[in-house]
C-alpha cells in the first residue's frame, strides 16, 4: 500500500450499532482498529434509540424458560418476509446467517463484559403467524453508569429515554399504568429510591440505546480500539478495484488511512437527506424523522460511486408521530404508537374513514398511511378519540387528564367538538362518513371483535393498548363528548434500504460480484428483514450482527 498517512488493520466508518461490535471482534483477533465518527458524539441513532435488538433463540430466553429455536425463528421469518425476491438484503443465505450467528454474537459480547438481558414481554409484531413469539425476542443492555466512562462520558450520544428518574426501557413502558395499578406505584417508589441512591453513590444511570452503546464504548476503550470523533470519511480509497482505505481529515487537512483487512461502513442511512428522500421515498420529510443528525446518506452514495448495488431504498422504519406546535423543529417528536392503539380512539383518513388496524408494526402502519394517501388524502390522518381517552391516557407527552396547552387549540392542532358531526366539520371531512365510521367501530367494541381490520387479535396489538382495560386492551367505544382529534404523520426513526451485502456482509456490485475490502452493516445496507419489521430491535439487531459477521470474515480472509 502506498501513500497513506497512517495504516491500521480495519477501519470502521461511523460509530453506530455494529461498529464497536466489529471492533471487539478484530481486537480479539489481535488486530488494530480505527473507528471514525463525523459528529462530536459517539453511538449514532443506536445510542439515541431504545437499544432493543431482535435476537431469536437468545440465551436469555433459554435462561427464562421461553421456548425458541433456529427452526422456529426461521419459520417466523419466512411467514413474515416471504420470498421477497425484490429485496436482496433478505436473501435466504443472509437470513440463515442471521439466525445462526445471533446467539453466538450475544455469547461473544457477554464474554467481552457487555451486560445484556431480555425484555420479559415485547411480542413479535406478527406474533400470530407461524413461529411467532408472544413473549418476544427483544434483547437490551442492562442500565449503565455513564460515569464509568470517565472523560468519554461527555461524548456518548444520549438516549431518547430522558426521565428524571433512572428507569430501564421496560420500566418506562410500565409507568403509564401508574393510576391503575399498585404494582406500578411500587415500581415508581423503587425508581425514586434508585435515583436517590445514585445521587449519594455518584452514579449516572443511562438506559436504552445509551446503555447499550455506553457499555460497548466501555468495552471498546478497554481493549484499545481507537475512536476519533468529528472525523468524517469523505471517500473510499480504491486501488485496482479493491477498497484499500479511506480519505478523512486530520487537523483540517486531508488524511489518508490505509486498511489492511478492509473497511466496514456503518454510517447510517439517509433520513436527514431530503434530496435522497425525494428520489427514493417521495412524500416523506426530514421534518418527520427522529434519526440522529449524522444520518445524511453520503456514504451510501460513495459506495454507489464505487459500483455498489442498492436495494430496498423505498423502505423506512416508519414511526407514526403527532406533532403539536414546535415539535417539528424539536429532536423529541411525540410518538403516536400507543396513541391510536389505546381504547376509545381510531385513525381515520381525511374523508373520515377508518382504513387499517391501528395496532401492529410501526413500519406497516406508516406504509399503510402512505399507500392510503395514493387513493384518499391520508397524510396527515386523524386520531379521533373521546373524553374517556382524554381522562385515561397520555397525549403527545402530556399526562392523562391534564389541561392541554391553549396553543394546541388555538393553532388548530387539537380539534374539539361536542358532536362527531361538529368534529368532522373541523376536520373538513364528511360528517356522515365519520359518524358511520365511529358507529361501526363501536359495534365492534360491543362484540369485542374488529371485523374490518382485526385489531386486538394478536398479542402485539393488545400489548400496545391498556393492560388494565377489559375485556379488550385496545378496543373501547368512542362515545363520551366532547370529541377530539389530532393529526398523525408517517414519521420514521430511519431508513431501511442501502447497499446490497452478502452473508459475510461484503458489499456487492450489480452483477453480484464482491467489491474486495468493502463491508457494510446497519441502515447503510438493504436490510436482512426486507420490507418488514418482524419485531422490536429489527434495526439495531442487524447492525450489530453484520458488524460481528464482517469483522469475523475480514480477520481471517487476508
Ligand atoms: C427514538 C428512537 C428509538 C429507536 N429504537 C430502536 C430500538 O429500540 N431498536 C431498533 O432496532 N431500532 C430502533 N430505532 C431505529 C435504530 O435506532 C436505527 O435504525 C439504528 O440505530 C441504525 O443503526 P446504524 O448502526 O445503522 O447507524 P447509526 O447508529 O445511526 O450510526 C451511524 C453513525 O455513522 C456516522 N456517520 C455518518 N456518515 C459518516 C461519515 N461520512 N463519516 C464518519 N461517520 C459517519 C453517524 O454520525 C452515526 O453516528 C430507534 C430510533 C429512534 C430515533
XYZ file of C-alpha atoms and ligand atoms in Angstrom:
611
model
C 0.000 0.000 0.000
C 1.344 3.384 -0.880
C 0.886 6.993 0.020
C -1.039 6.597 3.288
C -0.678 8.925 6.259
C -1.451 6.040 8.566
C -2.229 2.334 8.225
C -4.329 0.085 10.508
C -5.848 -3.372 10.070
C -9.513 -2.403 9.993
C -11.271 0.932 9.542
C -14.888 1.425 10.625
C -16.815 4.391 9.230
C -19.327 5.659 11.805
C -19.758 4.697 15.458
C -23.255 3.170 15.263
C -24.604 -0.240 16.261
C -22.215 -2.660 14.589
C -19.092 -0.521 14.823
C -17.757 -1.315 18.256
C -19.031 -4.871 17.958
C -16.876 -5.300 14.844
C -14.002 -3.596 16.611
C -14.181 -6.019 19.529
C -14.060 -9.000 17.175
C -10.979 -7.566 15.453
C -9.308 -6.852 18.779
C -9.962 -10.405 19.924
C -8.020 -11.464 16.812
C -5.199 -9.098 17.873
C -5.783 -6.630 15.012
C -5.694 -2.829 15.104
C -8.966 -0.943 14.661
C -9.819 2.690 13.985
C -13.408 3.974 14.236
C -14.063 7.321 12.528
C -17.180 9.260 13.563
C -18.086 12.511 11.880
C -20.245 14.051 14.649
C -18.930 15.144 18.060
C -20.901 12.301 19.710
C -20.403 8.529 19.685
C -23.141 5.983 19.190
C -25.287 7.191 16.265
C -29.036 6.743 16.204
C -28.354 3.462 18.013
C -27.383 5.404 21.105
C -30.464 7.614 20.806
C -32.713 4.570 20.363
C -34.395 2.142 22.739
C -31.364 -0.095 22.215
C -33.540 -3.140 21.578
C -32.064 -5.937 19.432
C -34.278 -8.591 17.811
C -32.307 -11.728 18.621
C -34.055 -15.051 18.001
C -33.112 -18.050 20.118
C -31.151 -15.891 22.518
C -29.601 -17.312 25.697
C -31.807 -15.106 27.902
C -34.932 -16.800 26.537
C -33.337 -20.129 27.405
C -32.466 -18.824 30.890
C -36.095 -17.782 31.453
C -37.611 -20.948 30.013
C -39.073 -19.220 26.940
C -39.254 -21.573 24.009
C -37.389 -20.768 20.769
C -35.131 -22.425 18.211
C -33.453 -21.511 14.927
C -36.085 -23.570 13.088
C -38.931 -21.749 14.793
C -37.395 -18.352 14.119
C -36.782 -19.342 10.508
C -40.445 -20.374 10.133
C -41.395 -16.976 11.522
C -39.123 -15.018 9.192
C -40.486 -16.989 6.235
C -44.050 -16.250 7.366
C -43.359 -12.511 7.714
C -40.874 -11.845 4.915
C -41.989 -14.435 2.364
C -39.815 -14.765 -0.719
C -39.088 -11.040 -1.127
C -37.416 -11.597 -4.490
C -37.165 -7.812 -4.901
C -35.349 -7.458 -1.567
C -31.868 -8.998 -1.940
C -30.900 -7.895 1.576
C -33.276 -10.583 2.822
C -31.772 -13.446 0.793
C -32.147 -16.931 2.244
C -28.392 -17.153 2.865
C -28.429 -13.921 4.872
C -31.486 -14.893 6.903
C -29.804 -18.208 7.737
C -26.610 -16.465 8.837
C -28.614 -14.041 10.973
C -30.290 -16.851 12.857
C -27.102 -18.887 13.278
C -24.865 -16.042 14.336
C -27.254 -14.170 16.682
C -26.740 -16.421 19.752
C -23.002 -16.641 19.025
C -22.687 -12.874 18.909
C -24.535 -12.490 22.208
C -22.235 -15.020 23.806
C -19.218 -13.162 22.417
C -20.463 -9.825 23.785
C -21.134 -11.420 27.173
C -17.533 -12.659 27.217
C -16.409 -9.105 26.474
C -18.176 -7.950 29.647
C -21.158 -6.306 27.883
C -24.098 -6.972 30.213
C -27.250 -7.767 28.274
C -30.629 -9.212 29.169
C -34.075 -9.659 27.650
C -37.326 -7.758 27.935
C -39.844 -10.068 29.591
C -42.685 -9.297 27.222
C -42.464 -7.479 23.898
C -44.374 -9.630 21.415
C -43.105 -10.130 17.885
C -45.023 -7.765 15.615
C -46.708 -10.648 13.759
C -46.847 -12.992 16.731
C -49.974 -14.692 15.354
C -48.037 -16.097 12.401
C -46.234 -19.481 12.461
C -43.102 -19.346 14.611
C -44.116 -16.007 16.170
C -43.300 -15.386 19.811
C -45.815 -13.683 22.101
C -43.089 -13.204 24.720
C -40.832 -11.745 22.041
C -37.145 -11.899 21.189
C -36.065 -8.477 22.441
C -32.577 -8.171 23.933
C -31.377 -4.987 25.668
C -28.434 -3.765 27.739
C -28.689 -3.514 31.492
C -28.763 0.022 32.920
C -25.311 1.577 32.609
C -23.489 4.008 34.869
C -22.132 6.517 32.325
C -19.692 7.825 34.933
C -17.697 4.651 34.341
C -16.665 6.185 31.010
C -14.698 8.953 32.706
C -13.874 11.729 30.246
C -15.610 9.816 27.429
C -18.987 10.226 29.135
C -19.500 13.625 27.501
C -19.049 12.050 24.091
C -21.782 9.401 24.426
C -24.913 10.370 22.465
C -27.894 10.455 24.868
C -30.894 8.147 24.504
C -34.422 9.433 23.908
C -35.278 7.992 27.342
C -34.820 11.154 29.387
C -36.847 10.579 32.565
C -35.845 12.469 35.712
C -35.575 9.071 37.459
C -33.343 6.209 36.283
C -35.589 3.651 34.563
C -34.964 0.932 32.024
C -36.984 0.995 28.809
C -39.092 -1.865 30.182
C -39.817 0.044 33.395
C -40.589 3.230 31.467
C -43.163 1.378 29.372
C -44.998 0.347 32.550
C -45.300 3.852 34.021
C -48.450 4.950 32.122
C -50.338 2.377 34.269
C -49.498 4.347 37.417
C -53.053 5.427 38.205
C -54.490 1.951 37.732
C -52.032 -0.346 39.458
C -50.413 -0.706 42.874
C -47.640 -2.697 41.268
C -46.757 0.289 39.080
C -46.975 2.630 42.092
C -44.466 0.373 43.868
C -42.281 0.428 40.755
C -42.257 4.216 40.881
C -41.168 4.127 44.517
C -38.348 1.747 43.538
C -37.219 4.109 40.763
C -37.267 7.145 43.043
C -35.167 5.206 45.577
C -32.789 4.124 42.823
C -32.408 7.775 41.854
C -31.714 8.795 45.453
C -29.102 6.063 45.925
C -27.479 7.071 42.632
C -27.142 10.633 43.842
C -25.448 9.507 47.052
C -23.157 6.991 45.355
C -22.307 9.227 42.379
C -23.837 7.101 39.646
C -25.302 8.421 36.402
C -27.589 5.693 35.113
C -28.435 5.729 31.422
C -30.898 3.397 29.693
C -31.895 2.128 26.253
C -29.513 2.802 23.395
C -27.204 4.904 25.550
C -26.808 1.962 27.951
C -26.077 -0.358 25.034
C -23.624 1.962 23.309
C -22.169 3.102 26.646
C -21.367 -0.494 27.502
C -19.967 -1.083 24.006
C -17.838 2.045 24.226
C -16.515 0.949 27.595
C -15.555 -2.473 26.207
C -14.021 -0.837 23.119
C -11.869 1.554 25.145
C -10.827 -1.262 27.469
C -9.470 -3.280 24.536
C -7.659 -0.314 22.971
C -9.893 0.408 19.991
C -9.182 3.922 18.745
C -12.199 6.156 18.173
C -11.987 9.635 16.640
C -14.954 11.989 16.686
C -15.508 14.955 14.340
C -13.649 12.935 11.740
C -15.828 12.484 8.647
C -14.927 9.991 5.962
C -15.087 11.746 2.599
C -14.154 8.973 0.195
C -13.155 5.348 -0.084
C -9.651 4.800 -1.440
C -9.784 2.195 -4.174
C -6.830 0.586 -5.932
C -7.258 -1.948 -8.743
C -10.947 -2.370 -7.887
C -10.344 -3.140 -4.207
C -11.020 -0.842 -1.247
C -7.730 -0.129 0.476
C -8.611 2.662 2.888
C -10.478 5.913 3.422
C -9.914 9.606 2.938
C -10.728 11.561 6.085
C -9.442 14.742 7.718
C -6.954 15.429 10.478
C -6.080 18.882 11.756
C -8.167 20.354 8.941
C -6.195 18.655 6.199
C -6.899 15.561 4.093
C -5.734 12.366 5.812
C -5.422 9.011 4.057
C -5.881 5.945 6.237
C -4.947 2.550 4.871
C -6.863 -0.557 5.999
C -5.022 -3.862 5.564
C -8.038 -6.089 6.207
C -10.818 -3.885 4.913
C -13.228 -1.040 5.593
C -16.598 -1.504 7.304
C -19.166 1.189 6.516
C -21.668 1.626 9.351
C -22.613 5.208 8.578
C -26.395 5.110 8.962
C -28.992 5.821 6.299
C -30.343 8.990 4.660
C -33.137 10.085 6.991
C -31.822 13.667 7.077
C -31.218 13.976 3.327
C -34.319 15.458 1.641
C -32.813 15.128 -1.833
C -32.394 11.360 -1.389
C -35.859 11.124 0.174
C -37.404 12.900 -2.812
C -35.609 10.462 -5.076
C -36.334 7.219 -3.230
C -39.160 7.980 -0.788
C -41.301 10.742 -2.287
C -43.905 12.171 0.074
C -41.736 11.774 3.179
C -39.962 14.554 5.024
C -36.779 15.109 7.006
C -39.025 17.016 9.410
C -40.665 13.758 10.470
C -37.581 11.768 11.403
C -36.130 11.052 14.818
C -32.837 9.693 13.473
C -29.640 11.281 14.800
C -28.290 14.213 12.762
C -25.402 12.303 11.129
C -27.866 10.218 9.083
C -27.236 12.036 5.799
C -26.549 9.257 3.299
C -23.232 10.334 1.797
C -21.504 7.011 2.429
C -24.274 5.118 0.620
C -23.684 7.408 -2.361
C -19.908 6.963 -2.070
C -20.310 3.166 -2.123
C -22.588 3.555 -5.167
C -19.840 5.545 -6.890
C -17.559 2.567 -6.311
C -20.044 0.264 -8.023
C -22.171 -0.978 -5.113
C -25.667 -2.186 -5.922
C -28.528 -0.692 -3.875
C -31.912 -2.108 -2.911
C -34.965 -1.514 -0.706
C -34.308 2.233 -0.857
C -38.058 2.975 -0.601
C -38.242 1.409 2.847
C -38.145 3.285 6.141
C -38.649 2.249 9.720
C -41.873 4.200 9.917
C -42.881 5.608 13.248
C -46.215 7.368 13.465
C -45.957 10.813 15.009
C -48.272 13.509 16.212
C -46.743 16.958 16.033
C -48.045 19.638 18.383
C -46.804 23.196 17.744
C -42.998 23.330 17.908
C -42.487 19.539 17.679
C -41.365 19.583 14.039
C -38.308 21.613 14.995
C -37.558 19.594 18.127
C -35.497 16.373 18.294
C -38.004 14.683 20.622
C -41.091 14.224 18.497
C -44.075 12.613 20.274
C -44.780 9.107 19.006
C -48.340 8.095 18.219
C -47.656 4.363 18.561
C -49.582 3.844 21.758
C -51.961 6.713 20.982
C -54.078 5.097 18.310
C -53.789 1.565 19.728
C -55.388 2.649 23.022
C -59.074 2.118 23.752
C -61.518 4.902 22.738
C -59.504 6.004 19.676
C -59.335 5.220 15.965
C -57.346 6.508 13.000
C -59.236 7.915 10.004
C -58.188 9.370 6.660
C -59.244 12.861 5.645
C -62.598 11.577 4.403
C -63.376 10.292 7.902
C -62.988 6.587 7.045
C -61.012 4.068 9.055
C -58.538 2.139 6.914
C -56.244 -0.064 8.984
C -55.502 -1.911 12.203
C -54.240 0.835 14.486
C -52.045 -1.679 16.327
C -49.336 -3.581 14.501
C -45.789 -2.762 13.491
C -44.980 0.936 13.125
C -43.329 0.184 9.806
C -46.528 -1.399 8.440
C -48.609 1.434 9.937
C -46.680 4.134 8.083
C -46.566 2.054 4.889
C -50.355 1.839 5.245
C -50.717 5.615 5.592
C -48.616 6.336 2.510
C -50.435 3.675 0.484
C -53.843 5.053 1.534
C -52.718 8.550 0.629
C -52.479 7.470 -3.017
C -56.247 6.884 -3.098
C -57.629 9.250 -0.429
C -55.781 12.104 1.320
C -54.347 10.450 4.444
C -51.215 12.485 5.286
C -51.908 13.528 7.883
C -54.575 11.152 9.090
C -56.600 11.942 12.211
C -56.585 10.182 15.552
C -60.212 10.563 16.672
C -60.974 9.990 20.356
C -63.349 10.882 23.142
C -63.302 12.230 26.680
C -62.656 8.816 28.209
C -59.379 8.704 26.277
C -58.510 12.223 27.435
C -59.056 11.268 31.076
C -57.144 7.985 30.982
C -54.223 8.261 28.584
C -51.214 10.393 27.761
C -51.454 12.616 24.697
C -48.327 13.884 22.919
C -46.251 13.694 26.099
C -48.884 15.260 28.414
C -50.285 13.433 31.418
C -53.729 11.775 31.398
C -56.494 14.201 32.361
C -54.168 17.205 32.379
C -55.278 20.517 30.892
C -53.875 20.710 27.378
C -51.941 23.804 26.267
C -54.297 26.514 24.938
C -51.912 26.878 21.985
C -52.879 23.359 20.874
C -56.463 24.522 20.385
C -55.621 27.985 19.070
C -53.223 26.629 16.444
C -55.747 24.014 15.284
C -53.512 21.087 16.309
C -56.094 19.750 18.786
C -59.651 19.755 17.440
C -62.532 19.611 19.903
C -66.315 19.448 19.361
C -69.415 18.414 21.260
C -70.616 16.122 18.489
C -68.947 13.874 15.942
C -70.587 15.907 13.169
C -69.057 19.074 14.599
C -65.665 17.362 14.806
C -65.974 16.204 11.181
C -66.626 19.780 10.073
C -63.410 20.881 11.767
C -61.532 18.051 10.029
C -63.129 19.107 6.713
C -64.404 15.559 6.293
C -67.911 14.328 5.623
C -69.926 14.287 8.920
C -71.986 11.271 7.816
C -68.809 9.293 6.996
C -67.138 9.997 10.326
C -70.316 9.247 12.272
C -70.828 5.964 10.417
C -67.163 5.035 10.946
C -67.406 5.574 14.700
C -70.750 3.766 14.969
C -69.370 0.752 13.116
C -66.261 0.713 15.321
C -68.397 0.998 18.480
C -70.358 -2.026 17.274
C -67.096 -3.984 17.016
C -66.279 -2.964 20.579
C -69.589 -4.402 21.835
C -68.798 -7.732 20.193
C -65.096 -7.460 21.108
C -64.189 -8.194 17.506
C -62.857 -5.803 14.871
C -64.389 -7.338 11.755
C -62.736 -4.835 9.417
C -59.077 -4.864 10.490
C -58.758 -7.445 13.294
C -57.286 -5.007 15.810
C -56.708 -6.795 19.083
C -56.446 -10.282 17.641
C -52.691 -10.509 18.127
C -50.698 -10.162 21.326
C -48.760 -7.176 19.983
C -51.908 -5.084 19.357
C -53.037 -5.772 22.917
C -49.564 -5.056 24.323
C -49.710 -1.621 22.702
C -53.039 -0.892 24.396
C -54.014 -0.512 28.042
C -53.327 -3.684 30.079
C -55.969 -2.617 32.614
C -58.825 -2.074 30.127
C -61.162 -5.041 29.936
C -62.346 -7.097 28.156
C -60.102 -5.695 25.393
C -56.847 -3.852 25.977
C -57.243 -1.999 22.680
C -60.951 -1.752 21.786
C -63.050 0.853 23.623
C -66.094 2.832 22.476
C -65.800 6.420 21.270
C -68.977 7.768 22.840
C -68.376 10.395 25.502
C -68.421 14.076 24.420
C -66.559 16.239 23.846
C -64.835 14.500 20.960
C -61.276 15.262 19.867
C -58.814 14.763 17.026
C -55.097 15.306 16.451
C -53.150 14.807 13.201
C -50.902 11.754 12.780
C -47.960 11.742 10.323
C -45.976 8.865 8.790
C -42.731 9.757 10.565
C -39.730 7.479 10.885
C -36.766 6.524 13.009
C -34.553 5.920 9.993
C -34.292 4.440 6.528
C -34.077 0.695 5.784
C -32.505 0.362 2.330
C -28.957 0.778 1.110
C -26.133 -1.183 -0.452
C -26.591 -4.873 -1.116
C -24.399 -7.151 1.001
C -23.900 -10.913 1.120
C -23.945 -13.361 4.020
C -20.429 -12.210 5.018
C -21.521 -8.532 4.985
C -19.400 -7.903 1.872
C -20.693 -5.177 -0.430
C -21.830 -6.453 -3.828
C -21.885 -4.934 -7.284
C -24.932 -5.071 -9.532
C -23.602 -8.259 -11.184
C -23.368 -9.987 -7.793
C -19.565 -9.806 -7.577
C -17.876 -8.690 -4.368
C -16.130 -5.311 -4.012
C -12.958 -6.568 -2.315
C -12.133 -4.930 1.009
C -15.549 -3.318 1.474
C -18.033 -4.426 4.150
C -21.198 -2.688 5.317
C -23.755 -3.019 8.070
C -26.705 -1.235 9.671
C -29.059 1.023 7.801
C -26.334 1.817 5.259
C -27.395 -1.554 3.803
C -30.511 -3.184 2.364
C -31.994 -4.810 5.464
C -31.978 -8.560 6.056
C -35.578 -8.022 7.155
C -36.540 -6.981 3.622
C -39.643 -4.823 3.618
C -40.996 -5.804 7.029
C -40.286 -5.290 10.725
C -40.593 -8.692 12.412
C -40.133 -7.430 15.964
C -38.650 -4.785 18.243
C -34.962 -4.391 17.520
C -35.029 -5.215 13.806
C -32.668 -2.303 13.056
C -30.154 -2.327 15.898
C -30.022 -6.156 15.961
C -28.926 -6.451 12.306
C -26.466 -3.564 12.662
C -24.676 -5.407 15.465
C -24.967 -8.790 13.794
C -23.483 -7.834 10.425
C -20.724 -5.833 12.111
C -19.831 -9.016 14.006
C -20.007 -11.151 10.845
C -17.986 -8.666 8.752
C -15.155 -8.490 11.258
C -15.013 -12.268 11.677
C -14.747 -12.617 7.894
C -12.180 -9.853 7.427
C -9.993 -11.071 10.297
C -9.366 -14.426 8.637
C -9.647 -13.594 4.962
C -6.329 -11.872 4.218
C -36.090 7.259 19.317
C -35.652 6.045 18.553
C -35.831 4.771 19.101
C -35.441 3.646 18.377
N -35.483 2.425 18.989
C -35.000 1.349 18.343
C -34.846 0.119 19.020
O -35.057 0.015 20.225
N -34.400 -0.951 18.293
C -34.101 -0.863 16.956
O -33.726 -1.858 16.355
N -34.192 0.310 16.323
C -34.583 1.418 16.984
N -34.586 2.620 16.354
C -34.006 2.694 14.994
C -32.498 2.477 15.128
O -32.022 3.210 16.225
C -31.650 2.828 13.909
O -32.245 2.363 12.737
C -30.279 2.164 14.087
O -29.738 2.560 15.321
C -29.312 2.491 12.992
O -28.074 1.959 13.403
P -26.794 2.019 12.496
O -25.737 1.309 13.230
O -27.118 1.565 11.139
O -26.481 3.573 12.375
P -26.215 4.661 13.490
O -26.360 4.105 14.843
O -27.037 5.848 13.160
O -24.699 5.038 13.296
C -24.219 5.652 12.128
C -23.091 6.615 12.510
O -22.337 6.940 11.362
C -21.954 8.300 11.433
N -21.609 8.757 10.081
C -22.420 9.018 9.039
N -21.714 9.388 7.957
C -20.405 9.364 8.319
C -19.195 9.677 7.636
N -19.177 10.094 6.367
N -18.023 9.565 8.322
C -17.997 9.169 9.629
N -19.137 8.882 10.321
C -20.320 8.967 9.670
C -23.198 8.964 12.005
O -22.919 10.239 12.535
C -23.608 7.938 13.064
O -23.001 8.209 14.295
C -34.918 3.768 17.072
C -34.692 5.038 16.552
C -35.051 6.167 17.273
C -34.784 7.519 16.688
